[in-house]
C-alpha positions as a printed Julia matrix, in Angstrom:
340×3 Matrix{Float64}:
   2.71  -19.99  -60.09
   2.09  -22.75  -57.32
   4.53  -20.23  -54.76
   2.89  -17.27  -55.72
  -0.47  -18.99  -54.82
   1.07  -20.14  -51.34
   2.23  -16.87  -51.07
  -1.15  -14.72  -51.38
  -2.69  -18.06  -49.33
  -0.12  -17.0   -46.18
  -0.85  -13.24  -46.76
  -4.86  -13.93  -46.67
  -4.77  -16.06  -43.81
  -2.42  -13.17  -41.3
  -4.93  -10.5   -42.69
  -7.76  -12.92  -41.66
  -6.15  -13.88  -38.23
  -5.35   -9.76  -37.35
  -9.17   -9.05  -38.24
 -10.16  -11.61  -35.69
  -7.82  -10.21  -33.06
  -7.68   -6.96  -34.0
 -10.67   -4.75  -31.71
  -9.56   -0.89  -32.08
 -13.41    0.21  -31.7
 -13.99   -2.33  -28.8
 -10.06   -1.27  -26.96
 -11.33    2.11  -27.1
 -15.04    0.84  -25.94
 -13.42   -0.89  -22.42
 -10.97    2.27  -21.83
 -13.64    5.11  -22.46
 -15.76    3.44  -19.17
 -15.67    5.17  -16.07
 -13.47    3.5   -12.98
 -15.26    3.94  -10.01
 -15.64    6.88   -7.23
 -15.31    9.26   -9.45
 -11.75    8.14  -10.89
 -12.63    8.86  -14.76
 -11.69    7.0   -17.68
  -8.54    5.52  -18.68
  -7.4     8.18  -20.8
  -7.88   10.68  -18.28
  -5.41    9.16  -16.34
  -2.55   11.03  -17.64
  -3.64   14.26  -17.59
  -4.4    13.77  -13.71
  -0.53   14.39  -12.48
   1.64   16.92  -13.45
   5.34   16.37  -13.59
   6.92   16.91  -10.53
  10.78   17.84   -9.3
  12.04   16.35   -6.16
  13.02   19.29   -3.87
  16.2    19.52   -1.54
  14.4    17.69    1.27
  14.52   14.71   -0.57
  17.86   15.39   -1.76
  19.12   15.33    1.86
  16.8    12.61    3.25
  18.3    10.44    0.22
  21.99   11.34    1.07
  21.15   10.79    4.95
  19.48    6.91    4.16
  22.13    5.97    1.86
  24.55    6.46    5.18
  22.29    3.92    7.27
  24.18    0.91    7.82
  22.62   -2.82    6.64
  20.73   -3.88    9.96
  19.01   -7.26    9.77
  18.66   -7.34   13.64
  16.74   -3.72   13.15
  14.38   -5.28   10.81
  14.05   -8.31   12.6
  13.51   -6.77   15.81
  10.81   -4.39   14.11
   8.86   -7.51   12.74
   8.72   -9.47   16.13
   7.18   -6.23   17.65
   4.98   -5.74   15.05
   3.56   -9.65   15.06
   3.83  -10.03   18.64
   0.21   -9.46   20.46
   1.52   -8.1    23.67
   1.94   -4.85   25.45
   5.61   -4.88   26.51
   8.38   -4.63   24.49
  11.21   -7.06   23.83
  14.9    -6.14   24.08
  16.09   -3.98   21.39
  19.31   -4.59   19.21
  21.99   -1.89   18.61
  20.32    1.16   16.71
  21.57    3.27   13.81
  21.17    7.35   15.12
  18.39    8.35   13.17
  18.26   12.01   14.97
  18.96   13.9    11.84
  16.51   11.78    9.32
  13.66   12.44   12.68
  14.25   15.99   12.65
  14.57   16.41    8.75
  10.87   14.97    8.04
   9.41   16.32   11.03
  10.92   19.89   10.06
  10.31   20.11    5.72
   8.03   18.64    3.62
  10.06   15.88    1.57
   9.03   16.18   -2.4
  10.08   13.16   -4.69
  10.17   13.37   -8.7
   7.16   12.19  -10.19
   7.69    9.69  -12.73
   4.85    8.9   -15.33
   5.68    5.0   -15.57
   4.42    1.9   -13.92
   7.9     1.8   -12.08
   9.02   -1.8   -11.39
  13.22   -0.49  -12.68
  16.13   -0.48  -10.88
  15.81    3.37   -9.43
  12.23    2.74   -8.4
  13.29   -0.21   -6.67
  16.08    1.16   -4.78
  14.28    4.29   -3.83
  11.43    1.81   -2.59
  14.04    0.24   -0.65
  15.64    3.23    0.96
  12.54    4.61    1.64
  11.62    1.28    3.76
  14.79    1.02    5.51
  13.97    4.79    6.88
  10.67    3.49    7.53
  12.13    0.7     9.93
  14.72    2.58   11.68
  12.68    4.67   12.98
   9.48    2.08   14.1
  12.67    0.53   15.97
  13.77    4.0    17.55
  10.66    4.24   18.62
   9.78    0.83   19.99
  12.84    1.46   22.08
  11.74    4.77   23.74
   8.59    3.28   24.05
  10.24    0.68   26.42
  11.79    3.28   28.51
   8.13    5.02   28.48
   9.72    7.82   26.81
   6.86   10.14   25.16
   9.3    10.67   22.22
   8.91    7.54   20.67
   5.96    9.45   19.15
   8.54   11.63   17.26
   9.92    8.87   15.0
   6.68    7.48   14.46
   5.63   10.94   13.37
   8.42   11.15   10.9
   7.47    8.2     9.48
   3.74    8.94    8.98
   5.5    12.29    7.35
   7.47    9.97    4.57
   4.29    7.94    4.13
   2.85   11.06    3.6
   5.57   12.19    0.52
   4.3     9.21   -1.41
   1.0    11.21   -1.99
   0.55   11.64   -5.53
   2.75    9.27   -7.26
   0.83    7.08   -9.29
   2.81    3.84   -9.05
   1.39    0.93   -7.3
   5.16    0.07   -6.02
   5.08    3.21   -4.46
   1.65    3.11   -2.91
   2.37   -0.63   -1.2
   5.29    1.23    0.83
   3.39    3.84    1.75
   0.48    0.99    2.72
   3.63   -0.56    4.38
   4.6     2.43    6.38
   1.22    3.12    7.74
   0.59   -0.68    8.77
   3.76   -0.35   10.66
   3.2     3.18   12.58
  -0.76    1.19   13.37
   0.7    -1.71   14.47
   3.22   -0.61   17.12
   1.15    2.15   17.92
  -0.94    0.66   20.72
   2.08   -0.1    22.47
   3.35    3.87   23.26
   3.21    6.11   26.22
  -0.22    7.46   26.38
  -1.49   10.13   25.5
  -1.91    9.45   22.05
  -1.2    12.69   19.74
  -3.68   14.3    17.5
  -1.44   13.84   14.85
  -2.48    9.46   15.16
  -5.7    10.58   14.51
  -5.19   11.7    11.01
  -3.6     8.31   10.44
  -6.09    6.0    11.71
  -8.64    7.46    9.21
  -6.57    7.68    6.41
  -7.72    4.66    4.22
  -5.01    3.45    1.81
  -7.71    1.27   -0.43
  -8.27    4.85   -2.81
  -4.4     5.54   -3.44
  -3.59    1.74   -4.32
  -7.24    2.06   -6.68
  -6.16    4.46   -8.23
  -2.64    3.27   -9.31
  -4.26   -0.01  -10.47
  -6.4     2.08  -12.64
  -2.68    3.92  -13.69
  -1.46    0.87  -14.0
  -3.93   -0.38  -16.27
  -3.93    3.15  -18.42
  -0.26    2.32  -19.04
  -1.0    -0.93  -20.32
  -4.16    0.15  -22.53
  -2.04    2.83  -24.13
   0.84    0.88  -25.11
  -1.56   -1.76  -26.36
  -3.71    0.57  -28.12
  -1.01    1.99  -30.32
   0.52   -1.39  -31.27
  -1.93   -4.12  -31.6
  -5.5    -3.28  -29.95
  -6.52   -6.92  -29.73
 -10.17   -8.25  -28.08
  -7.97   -9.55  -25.3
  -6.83   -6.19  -23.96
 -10.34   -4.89  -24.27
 -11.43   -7.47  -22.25
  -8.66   -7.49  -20.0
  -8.99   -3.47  -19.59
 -12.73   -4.36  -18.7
 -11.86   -7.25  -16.68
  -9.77   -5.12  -14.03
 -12.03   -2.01  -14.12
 -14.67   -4.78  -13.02
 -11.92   -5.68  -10.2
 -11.9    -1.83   -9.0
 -15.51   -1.74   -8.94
 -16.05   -4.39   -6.56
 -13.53   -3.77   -4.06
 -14.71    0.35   -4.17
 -18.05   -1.26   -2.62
 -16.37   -4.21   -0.64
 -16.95   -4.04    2.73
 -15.77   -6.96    3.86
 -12.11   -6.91    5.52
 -11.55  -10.69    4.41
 -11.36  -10.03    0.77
 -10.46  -12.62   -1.71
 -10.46  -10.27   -5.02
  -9.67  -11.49   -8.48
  -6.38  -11.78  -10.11
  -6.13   -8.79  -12.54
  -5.03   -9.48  -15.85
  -2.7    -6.38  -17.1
   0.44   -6.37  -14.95
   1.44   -8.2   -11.62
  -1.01   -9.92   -9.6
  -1.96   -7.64   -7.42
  -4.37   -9.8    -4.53
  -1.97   -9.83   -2.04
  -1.94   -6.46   -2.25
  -6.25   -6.05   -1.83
  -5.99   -8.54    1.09
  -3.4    -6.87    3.08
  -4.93   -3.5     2.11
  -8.49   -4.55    4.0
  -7.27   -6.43    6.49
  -5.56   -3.24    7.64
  -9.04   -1.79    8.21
  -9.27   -4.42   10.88
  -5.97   -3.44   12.12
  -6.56    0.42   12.12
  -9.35   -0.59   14.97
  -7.09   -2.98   16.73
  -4.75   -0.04   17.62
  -7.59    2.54   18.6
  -9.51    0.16   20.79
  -6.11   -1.06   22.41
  -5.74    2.74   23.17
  -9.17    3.19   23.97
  -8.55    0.6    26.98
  -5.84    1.68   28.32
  -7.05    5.11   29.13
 -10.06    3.52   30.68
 -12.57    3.57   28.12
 -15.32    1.13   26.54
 -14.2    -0.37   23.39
 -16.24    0.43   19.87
 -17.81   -3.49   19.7
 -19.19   -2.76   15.8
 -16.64   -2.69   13.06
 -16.68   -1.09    9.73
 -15.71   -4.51    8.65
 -18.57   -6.33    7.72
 -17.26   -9.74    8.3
 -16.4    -9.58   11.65
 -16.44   -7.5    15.29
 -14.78   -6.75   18.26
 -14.58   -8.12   22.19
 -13.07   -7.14   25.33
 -12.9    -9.68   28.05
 -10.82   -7.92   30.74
  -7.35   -8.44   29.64
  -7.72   -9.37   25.52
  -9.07   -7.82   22.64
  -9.78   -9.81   20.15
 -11.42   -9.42   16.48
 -14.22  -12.25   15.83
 -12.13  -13.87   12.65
  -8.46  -13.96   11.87
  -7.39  -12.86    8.61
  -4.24  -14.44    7.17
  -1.64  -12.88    4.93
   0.58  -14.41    2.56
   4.37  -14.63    3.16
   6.34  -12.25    3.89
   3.36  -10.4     5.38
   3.91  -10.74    9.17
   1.36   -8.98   10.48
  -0.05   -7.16   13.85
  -2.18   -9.86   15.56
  -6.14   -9.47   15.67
  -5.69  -10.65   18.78
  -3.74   -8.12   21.26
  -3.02   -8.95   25.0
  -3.78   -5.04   26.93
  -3.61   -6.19   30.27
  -1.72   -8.57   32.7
């Protein structure tokens, strides 16, 4: 009698702790709220992007990276440009040909497959990687040209901007920091080409990557919230699903470029990401006043950054507060040397 007692004791007290936890009404509360600038609700989410097939650009660009040799030198040499605040260029290492992988983006669009996940396996990782290595290769094929003053250098930064461009669509936040990673790199090298600038830069430099990576957090969040929902809708993940909406909200209206956001709660912390994401702001304005400069014009003083604004003083252009990244973030300077 005495077990049976401890028995329906233990059995009273798990159905007493679940009703505590459990929060079905107050799960599907959080997810039914609106993310902001017009993203919709959680549950909306997946209904947003249809499946897609990669195509047999991709196919080829894949098979053509994959033949790319290792090159720490190339990746090293690509980071020293990109961090160092000067107009010249420093001496190249040997380069991998990257004709064919130029002409291939610049001549067909490049389609991935869509997957519905929050990535983070093995062939999202690898494709990230590939992708990136492409990425590189060419920045350093065109830093090179760009030391010879060859106007082609604008080619392979072209074909990059053109892979950044494939990412479009693909709702993982893995695959939105590359394509953040990607356009900080074609920005940050830019200043230092032959001039004229193509039209083609222009599209870039007022393409802000804060929406895309938005609205992956919010389908990175959806993922979470559903799998939670259907196993074990707890207060917790309510609150955590409202506790990153909240997130989104305030960095939609942010307009600083020195942001500091809040650690999200539902998958991997995600502020390095934020403060690399507005400091590029600052960096997109970098390049075009560099530019602006060196074909003789008056820089733009005001910034959309709200925090801060820009000076000439003859020879160096400089942004009125640094804002530092967090390893391995090397970064274009806010400060740039433009003249001897």
């Amino acid at each position: 009698m005495k077990k049976v007692l401890v028995v329906v004791a233990a059995i009273a007290l798990v159905a007493w702790v679940i009703s505590w936890f459990w929060a079905e009404d107050a799960v599907a509360t959080s997810a039914a709220r609106p993310w902001p600038g017009g993203m919709g609700t959680l549950d909306a989410v997946a209904d947003r992007l249809p499946p897609l097939q990669a195509n047999d650009a991709s196919v080829k660009l894949t098979a053509l990276a994959n033949a790319l040799p290792k090159n720490e030198a190339v990746d090293d040499f690509v980071r020293r440009e990109i961090a160092r605040g000067e107009l010249t260029i420093g001496e190249p290492p040997a380069l991998p040909e990257v004709s064919a992988i130029r002409e291939l983006l610049l001549r067909e669009p490049i389609v991935w497959e869509r997957h519905d996940g929050i990535g983070g396996n093995d062939e999202t990782e690898a494709m990230r990687a590939l992708q990136l290595t492409v990425a590189r290769a060419l920045v350093a094929s065109a830093l090179t040209k760009a030391r010879a003053n060859d106007p082609a250098a604008w080619e392979d930064l072209h074909a990059v901007w053109k892979l950044a461009l494939s990412l479009d669509g693909h709702p993982q936040m893995m695959v939105q920091t590359a394509a953040l990673s990607m356009a900080r790199m074609i920005n940050a090298v830019a200043w230092k080409m032959p001039l004229p600038a193509p039209a083609w830069l222009g599209e870039l430099q007022e393409r802000d990557n804060v929406r895309p990576l938005l609205e992956a957090f919010q389908h990175q969040t959806a993922s979470y919230w559903e799998d939670g929902a259907q196993i074990f809708p707890t207060k917790w993940l309510a609150t955590s699903v409202e506790h990153d909406r909240l997130i989104a909200e305030e960095l939609f209206n942010a307009t600083r470029c020195d942001v500091n956001a809040r650690a999200n709660e539902l998958g991997t912390d995600l502020t390095s990401v934020w403060r690399r994401a507005f400091r590029y702001r600052a960096e997109r304005e970098a390049t075009a006043n560099t530019l602006r400069v060196r074909e003789g014009k008056s820089i733009e003083t005001v910034s959309r950054c709200s925090d801060g604004g820009w000076t000439f003083d003859g020879t160096t252009l400089r942004f009125s507060r640094e804002i530092a990244t967090a390893a391995p973030d090397r970064p274009m300077p806010l400060v740039l040397r433009v003249k001897p």
